[in-house]
Short mmCIF file of C-alpha atoms in Angstrom, two decimals:
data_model
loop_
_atom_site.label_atom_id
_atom_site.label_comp_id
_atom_site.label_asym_id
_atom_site.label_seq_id
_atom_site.Cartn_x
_atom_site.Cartn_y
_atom_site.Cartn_z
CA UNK A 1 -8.43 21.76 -12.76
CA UNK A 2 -7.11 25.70 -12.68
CA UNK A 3 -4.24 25.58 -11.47
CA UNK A 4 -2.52 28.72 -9.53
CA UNK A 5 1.10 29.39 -9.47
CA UNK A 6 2.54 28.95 -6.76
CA UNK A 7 -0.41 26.31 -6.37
CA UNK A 8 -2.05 24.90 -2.73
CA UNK A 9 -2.66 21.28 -2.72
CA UNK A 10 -6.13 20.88 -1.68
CA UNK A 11 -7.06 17.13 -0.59
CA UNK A 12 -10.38 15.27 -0.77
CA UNK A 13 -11.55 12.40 0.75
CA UNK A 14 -13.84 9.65 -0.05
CA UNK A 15 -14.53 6.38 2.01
CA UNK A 16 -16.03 3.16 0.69
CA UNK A 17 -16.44 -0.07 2.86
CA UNK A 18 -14.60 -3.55 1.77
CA UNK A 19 -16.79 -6.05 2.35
CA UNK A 20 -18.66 -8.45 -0.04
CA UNK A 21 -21.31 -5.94 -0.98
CA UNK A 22 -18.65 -3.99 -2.17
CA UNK A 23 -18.21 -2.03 -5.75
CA UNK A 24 -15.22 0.03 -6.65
CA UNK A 25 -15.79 3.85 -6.92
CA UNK A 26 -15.68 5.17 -10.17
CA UNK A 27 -12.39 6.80 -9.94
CA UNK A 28 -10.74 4.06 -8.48
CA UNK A 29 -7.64 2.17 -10.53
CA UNK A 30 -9.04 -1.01 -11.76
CA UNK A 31 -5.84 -2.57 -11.39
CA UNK A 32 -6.01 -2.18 -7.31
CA UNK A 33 -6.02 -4.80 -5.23
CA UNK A 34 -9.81 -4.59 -4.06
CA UNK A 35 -11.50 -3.85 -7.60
CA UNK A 36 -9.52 -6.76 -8.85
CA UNK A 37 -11.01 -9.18 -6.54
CA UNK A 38 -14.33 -7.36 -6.89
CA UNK A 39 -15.27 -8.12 -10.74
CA UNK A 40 -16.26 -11.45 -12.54
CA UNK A 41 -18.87 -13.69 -11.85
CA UNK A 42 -16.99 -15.23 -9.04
CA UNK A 43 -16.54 -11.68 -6.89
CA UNK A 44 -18.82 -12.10 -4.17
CA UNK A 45 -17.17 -15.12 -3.06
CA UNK A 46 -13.78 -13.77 -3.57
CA UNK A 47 -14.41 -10.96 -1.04
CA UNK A 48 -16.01 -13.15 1.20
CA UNK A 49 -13.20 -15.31 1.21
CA UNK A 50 -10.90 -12.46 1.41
CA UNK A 51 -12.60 -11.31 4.48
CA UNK A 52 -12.93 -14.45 6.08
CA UNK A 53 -8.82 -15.09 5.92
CA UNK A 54 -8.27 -11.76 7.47
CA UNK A 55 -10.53 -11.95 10.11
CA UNK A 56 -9.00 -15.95 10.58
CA UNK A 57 -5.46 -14.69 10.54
CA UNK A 58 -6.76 -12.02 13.22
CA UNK A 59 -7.53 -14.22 15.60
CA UNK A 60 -4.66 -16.14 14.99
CA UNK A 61 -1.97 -13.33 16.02
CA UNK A 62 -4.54 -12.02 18.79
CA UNK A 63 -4.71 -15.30 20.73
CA UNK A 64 -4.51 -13.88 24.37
CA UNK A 65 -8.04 -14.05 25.54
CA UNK A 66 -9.68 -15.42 22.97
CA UNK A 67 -10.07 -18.77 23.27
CA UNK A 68 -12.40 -19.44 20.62
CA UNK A 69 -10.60 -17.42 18.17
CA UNK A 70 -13.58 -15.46 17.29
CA UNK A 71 -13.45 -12.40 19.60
CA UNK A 72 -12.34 -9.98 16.79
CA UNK A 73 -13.16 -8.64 13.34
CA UNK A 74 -11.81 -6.10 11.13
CA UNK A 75 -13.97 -3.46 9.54
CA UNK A 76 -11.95 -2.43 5.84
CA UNK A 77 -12.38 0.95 4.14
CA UNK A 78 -10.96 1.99 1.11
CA UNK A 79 -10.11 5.44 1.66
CA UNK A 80 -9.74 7.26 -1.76
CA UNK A 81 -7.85 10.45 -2.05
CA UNK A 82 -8.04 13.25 -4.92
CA UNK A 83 -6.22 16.66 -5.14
CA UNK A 84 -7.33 19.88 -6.68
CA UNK A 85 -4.32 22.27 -7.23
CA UNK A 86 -6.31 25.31 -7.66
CA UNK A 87 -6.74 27.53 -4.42
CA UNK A 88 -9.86 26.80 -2.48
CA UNK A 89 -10.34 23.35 -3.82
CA UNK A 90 -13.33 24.14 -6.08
CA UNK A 91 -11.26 23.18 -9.25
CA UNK A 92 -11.25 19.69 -11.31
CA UNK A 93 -9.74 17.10 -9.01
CA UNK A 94 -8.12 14.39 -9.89
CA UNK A 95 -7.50 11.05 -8.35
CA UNK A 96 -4.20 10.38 -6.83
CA UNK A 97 -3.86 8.17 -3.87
CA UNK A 98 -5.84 5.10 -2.43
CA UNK A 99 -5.25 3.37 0.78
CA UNK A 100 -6.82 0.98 2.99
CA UNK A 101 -7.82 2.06 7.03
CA UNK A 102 -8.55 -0.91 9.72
CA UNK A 103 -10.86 -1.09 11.99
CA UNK A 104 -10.62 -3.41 14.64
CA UNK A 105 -14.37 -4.71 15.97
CA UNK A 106 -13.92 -6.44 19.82
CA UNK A 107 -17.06 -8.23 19.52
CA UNK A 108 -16.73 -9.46 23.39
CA UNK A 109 -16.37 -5.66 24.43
CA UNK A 110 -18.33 -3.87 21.78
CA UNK A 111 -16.14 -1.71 21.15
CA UNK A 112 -14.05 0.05 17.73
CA UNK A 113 -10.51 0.30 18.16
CA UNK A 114 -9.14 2.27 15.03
CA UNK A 115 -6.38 0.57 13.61
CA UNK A 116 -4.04 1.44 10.90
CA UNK A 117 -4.00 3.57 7.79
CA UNK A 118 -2.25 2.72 4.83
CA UNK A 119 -1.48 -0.77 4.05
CA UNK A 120 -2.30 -0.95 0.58
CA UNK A 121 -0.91 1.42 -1.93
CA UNK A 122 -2.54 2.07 -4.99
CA UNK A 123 -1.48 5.62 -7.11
CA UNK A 124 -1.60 6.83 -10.95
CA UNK A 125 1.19 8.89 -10.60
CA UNK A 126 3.01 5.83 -9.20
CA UNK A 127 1.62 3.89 -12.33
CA UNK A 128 3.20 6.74 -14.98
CA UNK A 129 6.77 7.01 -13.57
CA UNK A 130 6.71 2.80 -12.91
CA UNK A 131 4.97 2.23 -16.79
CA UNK A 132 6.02 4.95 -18.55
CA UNK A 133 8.64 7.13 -17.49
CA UNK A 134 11.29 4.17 -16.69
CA UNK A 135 10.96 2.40 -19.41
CA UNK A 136 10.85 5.58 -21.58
CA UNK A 137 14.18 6.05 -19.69
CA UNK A 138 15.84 3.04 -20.67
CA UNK A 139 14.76 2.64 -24.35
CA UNK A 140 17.53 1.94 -26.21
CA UNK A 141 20.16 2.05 -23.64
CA UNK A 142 22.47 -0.85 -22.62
CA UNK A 143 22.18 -1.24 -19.23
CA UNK A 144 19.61 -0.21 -16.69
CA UNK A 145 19.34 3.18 -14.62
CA UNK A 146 16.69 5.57 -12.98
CA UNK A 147 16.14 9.10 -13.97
CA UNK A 148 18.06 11.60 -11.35
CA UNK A 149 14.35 12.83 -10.43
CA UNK A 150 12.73 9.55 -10.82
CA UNK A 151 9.70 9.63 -7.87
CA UNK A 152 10.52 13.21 -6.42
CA UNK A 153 7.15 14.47 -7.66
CA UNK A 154 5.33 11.62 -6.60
CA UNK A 155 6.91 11.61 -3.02
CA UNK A 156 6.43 14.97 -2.28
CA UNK A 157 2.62 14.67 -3.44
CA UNK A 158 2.07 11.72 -0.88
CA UNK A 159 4.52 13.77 1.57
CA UNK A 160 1.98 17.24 1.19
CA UNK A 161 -0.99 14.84 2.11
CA UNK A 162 0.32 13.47 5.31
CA UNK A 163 1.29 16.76 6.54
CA UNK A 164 -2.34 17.91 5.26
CA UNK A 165 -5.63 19.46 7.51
CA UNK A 166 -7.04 16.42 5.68
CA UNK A 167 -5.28 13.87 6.51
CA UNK A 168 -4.84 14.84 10.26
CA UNK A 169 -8.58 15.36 10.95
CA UNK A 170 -9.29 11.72 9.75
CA UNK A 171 -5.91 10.06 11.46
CA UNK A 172 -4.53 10.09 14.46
CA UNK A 173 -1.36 8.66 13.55
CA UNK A 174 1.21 8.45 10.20
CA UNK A 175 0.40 5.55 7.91
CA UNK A 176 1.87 2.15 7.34
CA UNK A 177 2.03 0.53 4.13
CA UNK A 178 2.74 -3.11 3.58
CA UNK A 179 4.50 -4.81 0.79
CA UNK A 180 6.04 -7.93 -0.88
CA UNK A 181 9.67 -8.12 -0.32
CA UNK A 182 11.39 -7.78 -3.58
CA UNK A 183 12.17 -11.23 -5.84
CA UNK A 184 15.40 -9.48 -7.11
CA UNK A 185 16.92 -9.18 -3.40
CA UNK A 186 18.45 -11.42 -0.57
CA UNK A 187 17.27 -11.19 2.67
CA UNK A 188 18.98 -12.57 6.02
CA UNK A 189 17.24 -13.28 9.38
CA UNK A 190 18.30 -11.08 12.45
CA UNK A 191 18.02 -12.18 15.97
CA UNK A 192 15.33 -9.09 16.60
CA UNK A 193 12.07 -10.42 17.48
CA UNK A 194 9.01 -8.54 18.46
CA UNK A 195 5.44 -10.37 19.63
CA UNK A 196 3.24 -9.43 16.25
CA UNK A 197 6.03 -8.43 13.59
CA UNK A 198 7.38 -11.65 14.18
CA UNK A 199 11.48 -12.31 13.16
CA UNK A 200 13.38 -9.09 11.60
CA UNK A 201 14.89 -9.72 8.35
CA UNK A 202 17.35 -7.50 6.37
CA UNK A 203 19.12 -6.74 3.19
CA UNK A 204 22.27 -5.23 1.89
CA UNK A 205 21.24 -3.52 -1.01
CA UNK A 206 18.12 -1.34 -1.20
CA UNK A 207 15.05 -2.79 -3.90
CA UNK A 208 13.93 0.08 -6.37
CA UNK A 209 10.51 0.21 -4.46
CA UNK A 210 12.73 0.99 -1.69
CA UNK A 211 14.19 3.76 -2.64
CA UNK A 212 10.46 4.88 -4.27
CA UNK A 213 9.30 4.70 -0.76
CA UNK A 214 11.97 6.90 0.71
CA UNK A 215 11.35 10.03 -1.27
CA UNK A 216 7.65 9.46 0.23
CA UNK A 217 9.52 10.16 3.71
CA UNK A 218 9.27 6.51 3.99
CA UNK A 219 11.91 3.78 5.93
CA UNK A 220 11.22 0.20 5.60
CA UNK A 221 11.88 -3.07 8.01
CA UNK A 222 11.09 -6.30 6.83
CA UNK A 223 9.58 -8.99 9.63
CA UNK A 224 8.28 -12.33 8.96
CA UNK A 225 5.36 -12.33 11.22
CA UNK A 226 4.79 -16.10 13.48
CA UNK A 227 3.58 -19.01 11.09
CA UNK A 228 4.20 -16.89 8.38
CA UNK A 229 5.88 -18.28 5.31
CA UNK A 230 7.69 -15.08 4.51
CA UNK A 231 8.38 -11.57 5.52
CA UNK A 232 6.29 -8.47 4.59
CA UNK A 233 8.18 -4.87 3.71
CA UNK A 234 6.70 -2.49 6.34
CA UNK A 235 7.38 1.38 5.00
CA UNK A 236 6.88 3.63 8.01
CA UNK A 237 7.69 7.53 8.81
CA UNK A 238 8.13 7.30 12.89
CA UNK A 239 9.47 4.25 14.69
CA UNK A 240 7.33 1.32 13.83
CA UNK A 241 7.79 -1.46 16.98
CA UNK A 242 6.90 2.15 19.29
CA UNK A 243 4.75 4.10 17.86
CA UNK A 244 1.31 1.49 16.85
CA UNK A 245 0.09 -1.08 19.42
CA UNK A 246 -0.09 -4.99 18.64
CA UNK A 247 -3.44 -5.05 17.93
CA UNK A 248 -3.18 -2.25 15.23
CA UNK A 249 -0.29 -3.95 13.81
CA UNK A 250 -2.06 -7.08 13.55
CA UNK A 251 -4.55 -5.60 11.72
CA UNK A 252 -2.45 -4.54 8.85
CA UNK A 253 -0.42 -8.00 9.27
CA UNK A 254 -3.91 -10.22 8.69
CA UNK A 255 -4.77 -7.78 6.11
CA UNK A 256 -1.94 -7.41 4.36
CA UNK A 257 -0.87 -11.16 4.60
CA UNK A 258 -4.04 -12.30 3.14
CA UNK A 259 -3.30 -9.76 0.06
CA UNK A 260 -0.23 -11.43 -0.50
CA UNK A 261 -1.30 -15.31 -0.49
CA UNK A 262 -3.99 -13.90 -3.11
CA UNK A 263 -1.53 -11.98 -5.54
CA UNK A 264 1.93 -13.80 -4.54
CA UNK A 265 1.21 -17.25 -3.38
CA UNK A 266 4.71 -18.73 -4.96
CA UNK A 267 5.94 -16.57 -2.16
CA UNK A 268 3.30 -15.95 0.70
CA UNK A 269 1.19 -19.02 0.28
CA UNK A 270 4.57 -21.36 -0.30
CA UNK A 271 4.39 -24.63 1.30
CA UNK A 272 7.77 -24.25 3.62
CA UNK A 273 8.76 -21.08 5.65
CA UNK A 274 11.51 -18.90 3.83
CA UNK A 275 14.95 -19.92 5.59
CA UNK A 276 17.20 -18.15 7.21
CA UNK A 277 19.05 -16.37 4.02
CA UNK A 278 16.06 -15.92 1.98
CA UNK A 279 15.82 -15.28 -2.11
CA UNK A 280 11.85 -14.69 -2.73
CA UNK A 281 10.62 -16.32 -6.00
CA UNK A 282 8.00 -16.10 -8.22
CA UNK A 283 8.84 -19.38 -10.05
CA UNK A 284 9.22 -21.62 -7.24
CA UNK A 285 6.82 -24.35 -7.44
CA UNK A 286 6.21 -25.68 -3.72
CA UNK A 287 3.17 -23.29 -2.88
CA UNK A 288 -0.64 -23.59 -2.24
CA UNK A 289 -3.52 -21.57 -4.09
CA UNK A 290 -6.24 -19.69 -2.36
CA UNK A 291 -9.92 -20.10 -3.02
CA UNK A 292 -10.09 -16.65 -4.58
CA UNK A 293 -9.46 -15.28 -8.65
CA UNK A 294 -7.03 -13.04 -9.64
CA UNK A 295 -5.54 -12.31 -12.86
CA UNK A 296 -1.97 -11.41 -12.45
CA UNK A 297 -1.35 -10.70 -15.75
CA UNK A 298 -4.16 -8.65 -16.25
CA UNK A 299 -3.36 -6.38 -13.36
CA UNK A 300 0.27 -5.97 -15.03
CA UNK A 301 -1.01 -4.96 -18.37
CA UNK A 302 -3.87 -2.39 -17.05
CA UNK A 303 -1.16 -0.69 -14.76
CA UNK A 304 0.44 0.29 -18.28
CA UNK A 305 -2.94 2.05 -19.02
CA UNK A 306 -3.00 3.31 -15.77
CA UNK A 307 -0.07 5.01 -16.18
CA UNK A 308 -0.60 6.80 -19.61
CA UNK A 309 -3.78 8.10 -17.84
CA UNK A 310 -2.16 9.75 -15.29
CA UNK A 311 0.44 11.36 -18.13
CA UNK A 312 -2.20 12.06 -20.30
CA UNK A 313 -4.85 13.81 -18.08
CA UNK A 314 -2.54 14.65 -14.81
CA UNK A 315 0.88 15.39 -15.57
CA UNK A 316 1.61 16.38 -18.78
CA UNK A 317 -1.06 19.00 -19.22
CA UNK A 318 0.41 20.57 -15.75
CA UNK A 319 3.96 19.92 -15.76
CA UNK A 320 5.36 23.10 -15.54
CA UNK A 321 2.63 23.76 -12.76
CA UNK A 322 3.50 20.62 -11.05
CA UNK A 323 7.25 20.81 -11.11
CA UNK A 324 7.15 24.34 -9.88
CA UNK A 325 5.03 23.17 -6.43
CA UNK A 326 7.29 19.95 -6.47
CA UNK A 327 10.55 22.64 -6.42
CA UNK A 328 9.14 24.46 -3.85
CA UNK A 329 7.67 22.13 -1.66
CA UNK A 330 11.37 20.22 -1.76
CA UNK A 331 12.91 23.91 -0.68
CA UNK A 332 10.53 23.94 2.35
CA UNK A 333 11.60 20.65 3.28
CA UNK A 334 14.82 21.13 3.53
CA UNK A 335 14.67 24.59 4.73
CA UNK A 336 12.27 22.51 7.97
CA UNK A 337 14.91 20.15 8.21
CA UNK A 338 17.76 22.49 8.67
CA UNK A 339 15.92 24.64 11.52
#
């Protein structure tokens, strides 16, 4: 990677289908979601199981219609994102972002109705400051804080590639990205109700991820969607209930559902539905498992890797680089935001 000073994010993309023939992409974290499920001896029934419970919980939410509950299926693409910093984009890229785009199949129609970009996160940069810059942080200290620039970097990266030529000639529309609610926080039922999103919940106080999310130009609502057993974070730039249709926000609910019952069943999978003043737990007993392997632990322990990777081969060598486009790309902001 050459980098130029002041340097022009240039933005690559590269598709790969989820499905059960599928095989992660060689520069794609191993501790994501999809290459989790997709190793072991057991991985083509995992993503055929995965698959199956999203297009299932599809159905489910998109009832009207479709009688036999069989009138839809989603069509899953990893999209995997790399920047090159040197003008021109014909330097040494390096892989930054990877998210997940629906595709919503009406198999009564024939049609392709694109859904949603986003949904699943997955980024090394996110892994460094997460793995190795906060705990660097708080080594030694007695109590627990965040550096002042914590996630700036990071956020304006993902911020450059939404406002990118790339990303707007593949998407019509600003991404979603769905979450576990925090275990640390309380969250209380509203009386707002929408058709798809289900029951609004809130919370007083803010989760770390939160506030990650927000220097990525990102709010959040949390909604527990119907016969759900607990709400889903949904971080969104415009106005979420107006700007995506129910059918595109189903899409990212049956996806993003089924994630959860794999990775958090104590919580998504649980055996009652979370009451009205809700405390989300990873040790609480009552739940169900899925028919699918994952290895929680492992995931937790390569995201540590993860994250030195990104130090060693992204940031580091460029910080000066890096923290001089981050500076200026903030000033621009702001500078927008003030016209």
């Amino acid at each position: 990677m050459r980098l130029t000073s002041p340097p022009v994010p240039v933005f690559t993309l590269e598709r790969v289908r989820f499905d059960e023939d599928y095989h992660p992409l060689d520069n794609t974290r191993i501790t994501t979601n999809f290459a989790n499920l997709a190793r072991g001896e057991n991985r083509r029934e995992n993503l055929r199981n995965a698959i199956r419970m999203i297009n299932n919980r599809f159905n489910e939410l998109a009832a009207d219609d479709n009688e036999t509950a069989d009138r839809y299926s989603l069509d899953l693409d990893i999209v995997s994102v790399s920047i090159d910093l040197d003008e021109g984009g014909d330097g040494e890229r390096f892989p930054i972002i990877e998210v997940l785009e629906t595709t919503i199949v009406d198999h009564r129609s024939g049609t392709r109705i694109p859904g949603i970009v986003g949904n699943n996160f997955s980024s090394y940069v996110r892994d460094y400051d997460f793995s190795v810059v906060l705990p660097a942080h708080n080594a030694g200290g007695s109590g627990f804080s965040v550096p002042d620039d914590f996630g700036v970097l990071h956020g304006n990266l993902f911020r450059s590639f939404v406002a990118s030529d790339a990303y707007t000639r593949h998407f019509a529309k600003a991404p979603v990205i769905c979450l576990s609610v925090s275990s640390t926080k309380t969250y209380q039922r509203t009386d707002t109700r929408h058709p798809v999103l289900g029951v609004e919940y809130r919370q007083d106080e803010y989760s770390l991820t939160d506030d990650y999310f927000a220097k990525m130009g990102m709010k959040v609502r949390y909604f527990m969607p119907p016969r759900s057993a607990a709400p889903l974070a949904f971080y969104h730039v415009g106005d979420l209930l107006a700007d995506y249709t129910n059918l595109e926000l189903i899409s990212t609910i049956a996806t993003m559902e089924t994630f959860q019952k794999i990775y958090r069943p104590e919580i998504y999978n649980a055996n009652s539905a979370a009451p009205a003043r809700f405390q989300p737990s990873l040790s609480q007993p009552d739940y169900s498992l899925t028919r699918i392997d994952y290895d929680r632990e492992e995931r937790s322990r390569l995201a540590v890797e993860q994250g030195r990777f990104a130090g060693e081969h992204f940031v580091e060598p460029h910080r000066e680089t890096l923290e001089l486009w981050s500076a200026q790309f903030s000033d621009r902001e702001l500078e927008g935001a003030q016209a």
